[in-house]
């Protein structure tokens, strides 16, 4: 019997007010008199007016090369006032920092005259350190504490005399854009040619309506390349550097790892022939080149060819980071299991005591509102349900390449429709119409290889190739006379990596089908399994192809807005009735090479209390059923260079909320913090007011004035904003599913069970030390599959009088199991999950290739 976990440990540390963190620092301010010359330099390069100085690359260079500094100024704005810029434990040689600034200026893309003029207006004497004494436990220093506390902790854990007894790990600091990061050094398992280091992430976080600063810890591995591998052509690869002396003159050595990036670059040989070669390629390398010390870095070609030679070094070592796809098979799996994370967390807490205290385990919230959710609804969809959603006629088109692929698709259609369908061999190009009584479903096989072929980029840009394919789809298929869903068999995403990335036709095909009024989903070709499927008594042998095609057909039903079974009635003693469900999502896209347009468009999804009537809306797209709304949103915004500003977004949010509460007596609003707060700042921790919603500059509106509205804000682990977790009992640790009371009233944590794709992951297998499993001693397993639950934060931000926050948190938690065509728990509650998927019709990078890669492959 599986153990019961009624408590959840979280990797959270709290400051102990009885032992405040007080320290003297040295502060350097960014000279105000530098701003105008640097703005003119940026303006000469970019053209037009420049409001702020693009010093991100300078800050990155300082973070990498002067690790004892903390950058507190992300950008230098208008005016000529000095601004706090750097904080350090000691006075770092200002001449060395000025040399770095001068090298950064010379690295800018400007004419020699412009650079010379700029440098003539900067003075080393403008950089001055001044002492400052801070108490990082008081509210007045809260903003500085958010930046400095991770640095304090990293410095403590990387002391020369500090080591973790869990395999005697010692740590070095390394650059981090946010918070701080530690890497165990020297690496583990170098002698086995499976090198990796333990990674500890440290971030300072807050909770809604609270000023308390919390420290979140995360644990993982940084995997290093053991042999020559495949470098990508479309992005760089990180290298960690362990210099014995500083790269820049005038700096003192520090216990840190530096970072730089290498890129596979086309070069021209002496004989004029072209070849690809590894080169240093990032802002830090450019600054080092201008500073005259790039030759201190390892030779990138040698590092790629023989990475172990650099890992074996005691001085000036270097490590090339491994990422998925660089080798034919992984030497070390990603992640650390609870068998390693729990002792690491215990060590960290002990080292940081008494100033920081480990948070007590969270108690379980034993409430369920919607019972029986979870797993795929495998039953047939009734003809009445189909007709109610799409009308009297539906067409299914199978743009498949082989008879086997067509047969897999037909088998799933037969199961979903609850009727027999002809076999693939019986289709001869004409449409087969199934009479379901009140409605008819037509099925047509259309191989059309010219639609599914790779893009032809010869003699033009990617954008031109995409437009030609769109036109071809429209000309070949013509407009759909009634609701139509199309399954398209296409190459695997792995086929379109590196130089072949621009050959991927998915975005063009989807856009072309969209223009003809067709919803679409992609599926990879039938593949023979690498080994025979496992046969279990009484069970049908597994077939990865069947599962993959079934998931693709199901997704087409999801796009139609069809839910096979209604949501259940609330459990007794919880809610009095089912609420409608409203989710708001922000779609963002920067200008790219395909269409060259920027998009920032809010969309809303509204499900009635049964979950079977789903509508969507967007600016200039009124509420309508999901299947027509997807087409309208796609046609309206795919080519539009539209970036809704915060005022436009807030106006849209206010409108859809008011429309929902007018339509239903009870409504649950679901929002995602990281997705929406930049344009609707009422969702930020500092601005959130319980039981109120802010709409622009006016005073927040009490939620009691919005009939029946409740609000749950969801925050995910993105950006390290939620902690890691594991279940604890008197006997052991584990990975329980559940709802947990977090550190404040009305704030909860939601965890899920292990997904089917990670069924082979064992929680007790260590990468670092021997352990016991089923009564037997096991050696460390670097390749063992690892899965850890994500802690999803749920804040019950808005309630009506008499409501219990436990019930609404439990409902949001239950809705993570409400997606009818998904086998496992989704990260987001179902309405938000549905809203996020609208991105597939606007963003090329979000087209289902991502989900295709996650679906089961051949065994």
PDB file of N, CA and C in Angstrom, residues 801-837:
ATOM      1  N   UNK A 801     -19.168  37.215   0.203  1.00  0.00           N
ATOM      2  CA  UNK A 801     -19.455  37.045   1.634  1.00  0.00           C
ATOM      3  C   UNK A 801     -19.943  35.623   1.908  1.00  0.00           C
ATOM      4  N   UNK A 802     -19.393  35.016   2.948  1.00  0.00           N
ATOM      5  CA  UNK A 802     -19.815  33.678   3.353  1.00  0.00           C
ATOM      6  C   UNK A 802     -19.076  32.553   2.683  1.00  0.00           C
ATOM      7  N   UNK A 803     -18.208  32.867   1.710  1.00  0.00           N
ATOM      8  CA  UNK A 803     -17.456  31.822   1.005  1.00  0.00           C
ATOM      9  C   UNK A 803     -16.359  31.245   1.891  1.00  0.00           C
ATOM     10  N   UNK A 804     -16.024  29.999   1.644  1.00  0.00           N
ATOM     11  CA  UNK A 804     -14.852  29.364   2.256  1.00  0.00           C
ATOM     12  C   UNK A 804     -13.723  29.357   1.232  1.00  0.00           C
ATOM     13  N   UNK A 805     -12.572  29.941   1.537  1.00  0.00           N
ATOM     14  CA  UNK A 805     -11.464  29.914   0.562  1.00  0.00           C
ATOM     15  C   UNK A 805     -10.994  28.501   0.252  1.00  0.00           C
ATOM     16  N   UNK A 806     -11.146  27.575   1.221  1.00  0.00           N
ATOM     17  CA  UNK A 806     -10.736  26.191   0.977  1.00  0.00           C
ATOM     18  C   UNK A 806     -11.478  25.595  -0.211  1.00  0.00           C
ATOM     19  N   UNK A 807     -12.775  25.895  -0.320  1.00  0.00           N
ATOM     20  CA  UNK A 807     -13.587  25.308  -1.394  1.00  0.00           C
ATOM     21  C   UNK A 807     -13.130  25.804  -2.765  1.00  0.00           C
ATOM     22  N   UNK A 808     -12.832  27.091  -2.873  1.00  0.00           N
ATOM     23  CA  UNK A 808     -12.459  27.634  -4.183  1.00  0.00           C
ATOM     24  C   UNK A 808     -11.032  27.260  -4.556  1.00  0.00           C
ATOM     25  N   UNK A 809     -10.157  27.131  -3.571  1.00  0.00           N
ATOM     26  CA  UNK A 809      -8.818  26.605  -3.867  1.00  0.00           C
ATOM     27  C   UNK A 809      -8.915  25.154  -4.312  1.00  0.00           C
ATOM     28  N   UNK A 810      -9.767  24.376  -3.641  1.00  0.00           N
ATOM     29  CA  UNK A 810      -9.938  22.965  -4.008  1.00  0.00           C
ATOM     30  C   UNK A 810     -10.512  22.839  -5.410  1.00  0.00           C
ATOM     31  N   UNK A 811     -11.438  23.727  -5.770  1.00  0.00           N
ATOM     32  CA  UNK A 811     -11.998  23.675  -7.122  1.00  0.00           C
ATOM     33  C   UNK A 811     -10.919  23.945  -8.164  1.00  0.00           C
ATOM     34  N   UNK A 812     -10.085  24.971  -7.949  1.00  0.00           N
ATOM     35  CA  UNK A 812      -9.003  25.255  -8.900  1.00  0.00           C
ATOM     36  C   UNK A 812      -8.048  24.072  -8.990  1.00  0.00           C
ATOM     37  N   UNK A 813      -7.766  23.447  -7.859  1.00  0.00           N
ATOM     38  CA  UNK A 813      -6.904  22.256  -7.842  1.00  0.00           C
ATOM     39  C   UNK A 813      -7.563  21.112  -8.619  1.00  0.00           C
ATOM     40  N   UNK A 814      -8.840  20.879  -8.398  1.00  0.00           N
ATOM     41  CA  UNK A 814      -9.547  19.797  -9.102  1.00  0.00           C
ATOM     42  C   UNK A 814      -9.546  20.025 -10.610  1.00  0.00           C
ATOM     43  N   UNK A 815      -9.640  21.278 -11.025  1.00  0.00           N
ATOM     44  CA  UNK A 815      -9.723  21.583 -12.462  1.00  0.00           C
ATOM     45  C   UNK A 815      -8.432  21.267 -13.201  1.00  0.00           C
ATOM     46  N   UNK A 816      -7.342  21.012 -12.491  1.00  0.00           N
ATOM     47  CA  UNK A 816      -6.123  20.553 -13.168  1.00  0.00           C
ATOM     48  C   UNK A 816      -6.306  19.144 -13.728  1.00  0.00           C
ATOM     49  N   UNK A 817      -7.338  18.438 -13.287  1.00  0.00           N
ATOM     50  CA  UNK A 817      -7.634  17.098 -13.798  1.00  0.00           C
ATOM     51  C   UNK A 817      -8.872  17.090 -14.684  1.00  0.00           C
ATOM     52  N   UNK A 818      -9.300  18.266 -15.153  1.00  0.00           N
ATOM     53  CA  UNK A 818     -10.567  18.354 -15.871  1.00  0.00           C
ATOM     54  C   UNK A 818     -10.432  18.358 -17.384  1.00  0.00           C
ATOM     55  N   UNK A 819      -9.207  18.417 -17.928  1.00  0.00           N
ATOM     56  CA  UNK A 819      -9.054  18.412 -19.387  1.00  0.00           C
ATOM     57  C   UNK A 819      -9.467  17.035 -19.914  1.00  0.00           C
ATOM     58  N   UNK A 820     -10.507  16.942 -20.740  1.00  0.00           N
ATOM     59  CA  UNK A 820     -11.078  15.637 -21.077  1.00  0.00           C
ATOM     60  C   UNK A 820     -10.240  14.786 -22.017  1.00  0.00           C
ATOM     61  N   UNK A 821      -9.258  15.382 -22.712  1.00  0.00           N
ATOM     62  CA  UNK A 821      -8.484  14.617 -23.680  1.00  0.00           C
ATOM     63  C   UNK A 821      -7.021  14.500 -23.279  1.00  0.00           C
ATOM     64  N   UNK A 822      -6.735  14.694 -22.002  1.00  0.00           N
ATOM     65  CA  UNK A 822      -5.367  14.623 -21.498  1.00  0.00           C
ATOM     66  C   UNK A 822      -5.305  13.533 -20.439  1.00  0.00           C
ATOM     67  N   UNK A 823      -4.346  12.633 -20.589  1.00  0.00           N
ATOM     68  CA  UNK A 823      -4.253  11.500 -19.669  1.00  0.00           C
ATOM     69  C   UNK A 823      -3.833  11.933 -18.267  1.00  0.00           C
ATOM     70  N   UNK A 824      -2.939  12.924 -18.191  1.00  0.00           N
ATOM     71  CA  UNK A 824      -2.344  13.300 -16.910  1.00  0.00           C
ATOM     72  C   UNK A 824      -2.807  14.685 -16.474  1.00  0.00           C
ATOM     73  N   UNK A 825      -2.507  15.017 -15.235  1.00  0.00           N
ATOM     74  CA  UNK A 825      -2.837  16.323 -14.679  1.00  0.00           C
ATOM     75  C   UNK A 825      -2.125  17.421 -15.465  1.00  0.00           C
ATOM     76  N   UNK A 826      -2.841  18.473 -15.805  1.00  0.00           N
ATOM     77  CA  UNK A 826      -2.232  19.598 -16.513  1.00  0.00           C
ATOM     78  C   UNK A 826      -1.624  20.569 -15.501  1.00  0.00           C
ATOM     79  N   UNK A 827      -0.654  21.349 -15.958  1.00  0.00           N
ATOM     80  CA  UNK A 827      -0.025  22.325 -15.074  1.00  0.00           C
ATOM     81  C   UNK A 827      -1.039  23.376 -14.652  1.00  0.00           C
ATOM     82  N   UNK A 828      -1.839  23.857 -15.591  1.00  0.00           N
ATOM     83  CA  UNK A 828      -2.829  24.896 -15.328  1.00  0.00           C
ATOM     84  C   UNK A 828      -4.224  24.282 -15.187  1.00  0.00           C
ATOM     85  N   UNK A 829      -5.087  24.889 -14.398  1.00  0.00           N
ATOM     86  CA  UNK A 829      -6.484  24.447 -14.381  1.00  0.00           C
ATOM     87  C   UNK A 829      -7.068  24.472 -15.791  1.00  0.00           C
ATOM     88  N   UNK A 830      -8.024  23.592 -16.046  1.00  0.00           N
ATOM     89  CA  UNK A 830      -8.507  23.338 -17.403  1.00  0.00           C
ATOM     90  C   UNK A 830      -8.850  24.599 -18.206  1.00  0.00           C
ATOM     91  N   UNK A 831      -9.616  25.577 -17.698  1.00  0.00           N
ATOM     92  CA  UNK A 831      -9.921  26.750 -18.544  1.00  0.00           C
ATOM     93  C   UNK A 831      -8.669  27.528 -18.950  1.00  0.00           C
ATOM     94  N   UNK A 832      -7.698  27.688 -18.035  1.00  0.00           N
ATOM     95  CA  UNK A 832      -6.453  28.357 -18.394  1.00  0.00           C
ATOM     96  C   UNK A 832      -5.653  27.529 -19.387  1.00  0.00           C
ATOM     97  N   UNK A 833      -5.638  26.219 -19.197  1.00  0.00           N
ATOM     98  CA  UNK A 833      -4.967  25.312 -20.134  1.00  0.00           C
ATOM     99  C   UNK A 833      -5.565  25.471 -21.534  1.00  0.00           C
ATOM    100  N   UNK A 834      -6.882  25.564 -21.599  1.00  0.00           N
ATOM    101  CA  UNK A 834      -7.573  25.725 -22.880  1.00  0.00           C
ATOM    102  C   UNK A 834      -7.237  27.079 -23.503  1.00  0.00           C
ATOM    103  N   UNK A 835      -7.200  28.124 -22.677  1.00  0.00           N
ATOM    104  CA  UNK A 835      -6.883  29.459 -23.188  1.00  0.00           C
ATOM    105  C   UNK A 835      -5.451  29.526 -23.716  1.00  0.00           C
ATOM    106  N   UNK A 836      -4.526  28.902 -23.005  1.00  0.00           N
ATOM    107  CA  UNK A 836      -3.134  28.902 -23.458  1.00  0.00           C
ATOM    108  C   UNK A 836      -2.997  28.249 -24.821  1.00  0.00           C
ATOM    109  N   UNK A 837      -3.801  27.222 -25.087  1.00  0.00           N
ATOM    110  CA  UNK A 837      -3.679  26.498 -26.355  1.00  0.00           C
ATOM    111  C   UNK A 837      -4.140  27.316 -27.554  1.00  0.00           C
TER     112      UNK A 837
END
